[in-house]
Coordinates of C-alpha atoms in Angstrom, one line a residue:
X1 CA 99.6 120.2 74.6
X2 CA 103.5 119.1 73.2
X3 CA 104.6 121.7 75.8
X4 CA 103.1 120.2 78.4
X5 CA 104.0 117.0 77.7
X6 CA 107.9 117.9 77.3
X7 CA 107.6 120.3 80.7
X8 CA 105.7 117.2 82.4
X9 CA 108.8 114.9 81.4
X10 CA 111.4 116.9 82.7
X11 CA 109.3 117.0 85.9
X12 CA 108.2 113.7 86.8
X13 CA 109.9 112.6 89.7
X14 CA 110.1 108.5 89.8
X15 CA 107.4 108.0 92.2
X16 CA 105.1 109.0 89.8
X17 CA 106.2 107.3 87.3
X18 CA 105.8 104.1 89.0
X19 CA 102.3 105.5 89.1
X20 CA 102.7 105.6 85.7
X21 CA 102.1 101.9 85.3
X22 CA 98.4 101.2 83.7
X23 CA 96.7 97.9 82.5
X24 CA 98.8 96.9 79.5
X25 CA 101.6 99.2 80.5
X26 CA 104.3 98.1 83.5
X27 CA 106.9 99.8 84.9
X28 CA 110.2 98.0 86.5
X29 CA 113.1 99.3 88.3
X30 CA 116.4 97.0 89.3
X31 CA 118.6 98.5 91.7
X32 CA 121.5 96.9 90.2
X33 CA 123.1 96.5 86.7
X34 CA 123.5 92.8 87.6
X35 CA 120.2 92.2 88.6
X36 CA 119.1 94.7 85.3
X37 CA 120.8 91.8 83.2
X38 CA 119.8 89.1 84.5
X39 CA 116.0 89.7 84.6
X40 CA 116.6 90.9 80.8
X41 CA 118.0 86.7 80.0
X42 CA 115.5 85.4 81.8
X43 CA 113.4 86.3 79.4
X44 CA 114.6 84.5 77.1
X45 CA 114.9 81.6 79.4
X46 CA 111.2 81.9 79.7
X47 CA 110.2 82.3 76.3
X48 CA 112.4 79.2 75.2
X49 CA 111.3 76.8 78.2
X50 CA 107.4 77.3 76.9
X51 CA 108.2 75.7 74.1
X52 CA 107.1 72.5 72.9
X53 CA 106.4 70.2 69.9
X54 CA 102.7 71.2 69.5
X55 CA 102.9 74.9 70.4
X56 CA 106.9 76.1 69.0
X57 CA 107.5 79.2 70.8
X58 CA 110.4 81.9 70.9
X59 CA 111.8 85.4 71.6
X60 CA 112.3 88.4 69.2
X61 CA 115.8 90.6 70.7
X62 CA 117.8 93.5 70.1
X63 CA 121.7 94.5 69.7
X64 CA 122.1 97.6 72.2
X65 CA 121.8 96.2 74.9
X66 CA 124.0 93.2 74.8
X67 CA 125.2 92.7 78.2
X68 CA 122.3 89.7 78.7
X69 CA 123.6 87.7 75.7
X70 CA 126.6 85.9 77.4
X71 CA 124.1 85.2 80.4
X72 CA 121.4 83.7 78.2
X73 CA 124.2 80.9 76.8
X74 CA 125.0 80.3 80.1
X75 CA 121.5 80.0 82.0
X76 CA 121.0 77.6 79.0
X77 CA 124.0 75.3 79.3
X78 CA 123.3 75.4 83.6
X79 CA 119.7 74.6 83.6
X80 CA 120.5 71.9 80.6
X81 CA 117.3 73.3 78.4
X82 CA 116.7 71.8 75.5
X83 CA 115.9 74.8 72.6
X84 CA 115.0 72.4 69.9
X85 CA 111.4 73.8 69.5
X86 CA 112.5 76.9 70.7
X87 CA 113.0 80.2 68.1
X88 CA 114.8 83.5 67.9
X89 CA 114.3 86.7 65.8
X90 CA 117.2 89.0 65.7
X91 CA 115.3 92.8 65.3
X92 CA 117.8 94.5 62.5
X93 CA 120.4 93.9 60.4
X94 CA 122.8 96.4 58.1
X95 CA 122.2 97.1 54.8
X96 CA 125.3 98.2 51.8
X97 CA 124.6 98.4 48.3
X98 CA 120.8 97.7 48.8
X99 CA 121.3 94.4 51.0
X100 CA 121.5 92.8 54.3
X101 CA 125.2 92.1 55.7
X102 CA 126.5 88.9 56.2
X103 CA 128.2 87.8 59.6
X104 CA 131.9 89.0 58.3
X105 CA 130.8 92.9 58.2
X106 CA 132.6 94.3 61.8
X107 CA 129.9 95.4 63.0
X108 CA 126.7 92.8 61.9
X109 CA 123.8 91.9 64.4
X110 CA 123.9 88.2 63.4
X111 CA 127.4 87.9 64.1
X112 CA 126.5 89.7 68.0
X113 CA 123.9 87.5 69.0
X114 CA 126.2 84.1 67.4
X115 CA 129.7 85.1 68.9
X116 CA 127.7 86.5 72.5
X117 CA 125.4 84.1 72.8
X118 CA 124.2 81.0 70.4
X119 CA 128.0 79.9 69.7
X120 CA 128.4 79.8 73.5
X121 CA 125.2 77.2 74.2
X122 CA 126.2 73.7 73.8
X123 CA 126.0 72.1 70.9
X124 CA 123.4 69.1 72.3
X125 CA 121.1 71.5 73.4
X126 CA 121.3 74.6 70.4
X127 CA 117.9 75.2 68.9
X128 CA 118.1 74.0 64.9
X129 CA 119.4 76.5 62.5
X130 CA 116.4 77.1 60.7
X131 CA 114.9 78.4 64.5
X132 CA 117.5 81.0 64.3
X133 CA 115.3 83.9 61.8
X134 CA 117.6 87.4 60.6
X135 CA 116.5 90.0 58.8
X136 CA 118.9 89.1 55.9
X137 CA 116.1 87.8 53.5
X138 CA 112.9 89.9 53.8
X139 CA 110.0 87.4 53.2
X140 CA 111.7 85.1 54.5
X141 CA 112.0 86.7 58.1
X142 CA 108.4 88.3 57.7
X143 CA 107.2 84.2 56.8
X144 CA 109.3 83.4 60.0
X145 CA 106.8 84.8 62.4
X146 CA 103.8 82.5 60.8
X147 CA 106.4 79.2 62.5
X148 CA 106.1 80.2 65.7
X149 CA 104.8 82.5 68.9
X150 CA 106.8 85.4 69.5
X151 CA 106.3 85.4 73.6
X152 CA 108.3 88.7 74.0
X153 CA 110.2 91.2 71.7
X154 CA 113.0 92.9 73.6
X155 CA 113.9 96.1 73.0
X156 CA 116.4 98.9 73.4
X157 CA 115.6 102.8 73.5
X158 CA 117.4 104.9 71.0
X159 CA 118.3 109.0 71.0
X160 CA 115.5 109.4 68.6
X161 CA 112.8 107.3 70.6
X162 CA 113.2 104.2 68.4
X163 CA 113.1 100.3 69.0
X164 CA 114.7 98.5 66.4
X165 CA 115.7 100.9 63.9
X166 CA 111.5 102.0 63.7
X167 CA 113.3 105.6 63.4
X168 CA 110.9 109.1 63.2
X169 CA 109.9 109.3 59.3
X170 CA 111.2 111.5 57.1
X171 CA 108.9 115.3 56.5
X172 CA 108.8 114.6 52.7
X173 CA 105.5 114.1 50.5
X174 CA 103.1 113.4 52.1
X175 CA 104.3 114.2 55.2
X176 CA 105.8 117.3 55.4
X177 CA 103.4 119.2 57.6
X178 CA 102.6 116.5 60.1
X179 CA 104.3 112.5 60.8
X180 CA 102.2 109.6 59.6
X181 CA 99.4 108.3 61.9
X182 CA 99.7 105.8 64.4
X183 CA 97.5 103.5 62.4
X184 CA 99.4 104.3 59.4
X185 CA 102.9 103.8 61.1
X186 CA 101.4 100.6 62.4
X187 CA 100.7 98.8 58.8
X188 CA 104.8 99.2 58.3
X189 CA 106.5 95.4 58.1
X190 CA 110.0 94.3 58.2
X191 CA 111.3 96.1 55.3
X192 CA 115.0 98.5 54.7
X193 CA 115.2 101.4 55.8
X194 CA 117.0 105.2 55.5
X195 CA 118.2 105.8 59.3
X196 CA 118.1 108.9 61.3
X197 CA 121.2 110.9 61.2
X198 CA 121.0 110.4 65.2
X199 CA 121.0 107.2 65.2
X200 CA 124.3 106.8 62.9
X201 CA 126.3 108.5 65.3
X202 CA 124.8 106.8 68.5
X203 CA 125.6 103.5 66.9
X204 CA 129.2 104.9 65.9
X205 CA 129.6 105.6 69.5
X206 CA 128.3 102.3 71.2
X207 CA 129.9 100.3 68.9
X208 CA 132.3 102.0 66.7
X209 CA 134.6 104.3 68.8
X210 CA 132.9 107.5 67.4
X211 CA 133.9 106.6 63.6
X212 CA 130.7 107.8 61.9
X213 CA 131.8 106.8 57.9
X214 CA 131.8 103.1 59.5
X215 CA 128.2 102.3 60.3
X216 CA 126.2 102.2 57.2
X217 CA 122.6 104.4 56.3
X218 CA 120.5 101.8 55.9
X219 CA 119.3 98.6 57.8
X220 CA 116.4 96.0 57.5
X221 CA 114.4 96.5 60.8
X222 CA 111.5 94.5 61.9
X223 CA 108.3 96.3 61.8
X224 CA 105.3 97.5 64.1
X225 CA 103.4 94.4 62.0
X226 CA 105.6 91.8 63.5
X227 CA 105.7 94.2 67.0
X228 CA 102.2 93.6 67.6
X229 CA 102.2 90.0 66.6
X230 CA 104.5 89.8 69.7
X231 CA 102.4 89.1 73.0
X232 CA 104.6 91.4 75.1
X233 CA 107.2 94.2 74.6
X234 CA 109.9 94.8 77.0
X235 CA 112.0 97.6 76.8
X236 CA 115.5 97.9 78.8
X237 CA 117.2 101.1 79.6
X238 CA 119.9 101.3 81.6
X239 CA 121.1 104.9 80.7
X240 CA 123.5 104.0 78.4
X241 CA 121.8 104.4 75.2
X242 CA 118.8 107.6 75.7
X243 CA 119.2 110.2 77.6
X244 CA 117.2 111.4 81.1
X245 CA 114.6 113.4 79.3
X246 CA 114.1 110.6 76.9
X247 CA 113.4 107.9 78.9
X248 CA 110.7 110.1 80.6
X249 CA 108.8 111.5 78.1
X250 CA 108.4 108.0 76.3
X251 CA 106.9 106.5 79.9
X252 CA 104.8 109.8 80.0
X253 CA 103.6 109.5 76.3
X254 CA 102.7 105.6 76.3
X255 CA 101.7 106.1 80.5
X256 CA 99.1 108.6 78.8
X257 CA 98.2 106.8 75.7
X258 CA 99.4 109.6 73.8
X259 CA 101.3 108.4 70.5
X260 CA 103.1 110.3 68.1
X261 CA 104.6 108.8 65.3
X262 CA 107.2 111.5 65.9
X263 CA 108.5 109.5 69.3
X264 CA 108.0 106.0 67.6
X265 CA 108.4 104.2 70.8
X266 CA 105.2 106.0 72.2
X267 CA 103.1 104.1 69.3
X268 CA 103.5 101.3 72.4
X269 CA 100.7 102.8 73.9
X270 CA 98.6 101.1 71.7
X271 CA 100.1 97.7 72.5
X272 CA 98.2 95.1 75.1
X273 CA 100.8 94.5 76.7
X274 CA 104.4 96.7 77.4
X275 CA 106.9 97.0 80.4
X276 CA 109.4 99.4 81.3
X277 CA 112.5 98.4 82.5
X278 CA 115.1 101.1 84.2
X279 CA 118.2 100.7 85.8
X280 CA 117.2 103.1 88.3
X281 CA 121.6 104.5 88.4
X282 CA 121.1 105.3 85.1
X283 CA 118.2 107.5 85.3
X284 CA 119.8 110.6 85.7
X285 CA 118.2 113.7 86.1
X286 CA 116.8 116.7 84.1
X287 CA 118.2 119.4 86.0
X288 CA 120.6 121.8 84.2
X289 CA 124.7 120.6 85.1
X290 CA 127.3 122.3 83.3
X291 CA 130.4 120.6 81.8

């Protein structure tokens, strides 16, 4: 079965992938990066526009990609969108010496969110500080999901096929011979995790000039529990964080409802509302091309 999945993913044509959309799983394509990141930014605006006194709503957003964040701030300012009842959840934060880092850490995800988005919003429009939730104090972060409805959780896809830092589990007892079942994996809430070596390398490449030693080996990350509390999961793939095969693989596994904890993104096959968004120019091919 696994060999068939691999071969199907390698040979999957775009026309077939579009046809893989089903109830609960949408696949969208964008012809330009401008359109791609604007569409991603507009998900923030839609989630925040829906917020009211009696029904506060929000969005959970990633660092990676980040290109949408300045657009979000610009849209809020231009539309004069009052965010007093809106909420935001950051997905992750690095952990050093057993504790999430603060904003002084150069790679801090909260720092990136604040500098690229929230500090650029006009002060009179900004959401209250207590409506900004980052996984720096885990119990408080988990409790914050009871304060508002998360209308959408955005994410990217890493080379280990994670969303957030939900990496493939280590093959250690009791999972030496097989990964945990999807049902077992989905019981994981926001927590501190040991990061997969590929995740360290990828973050060094995309954010640190390739210096792997600067990337912490642990992070606090939003879990499947909170993901399943989000009314929609929206994954954005520009082709810069995962490869052509990986993007095709998870699309096929979700479309065909083949969840497997060794490919964490595939667990979204069991979520009732998932959307994959692709920049057409970043899809690439799975053909052999020597460099």
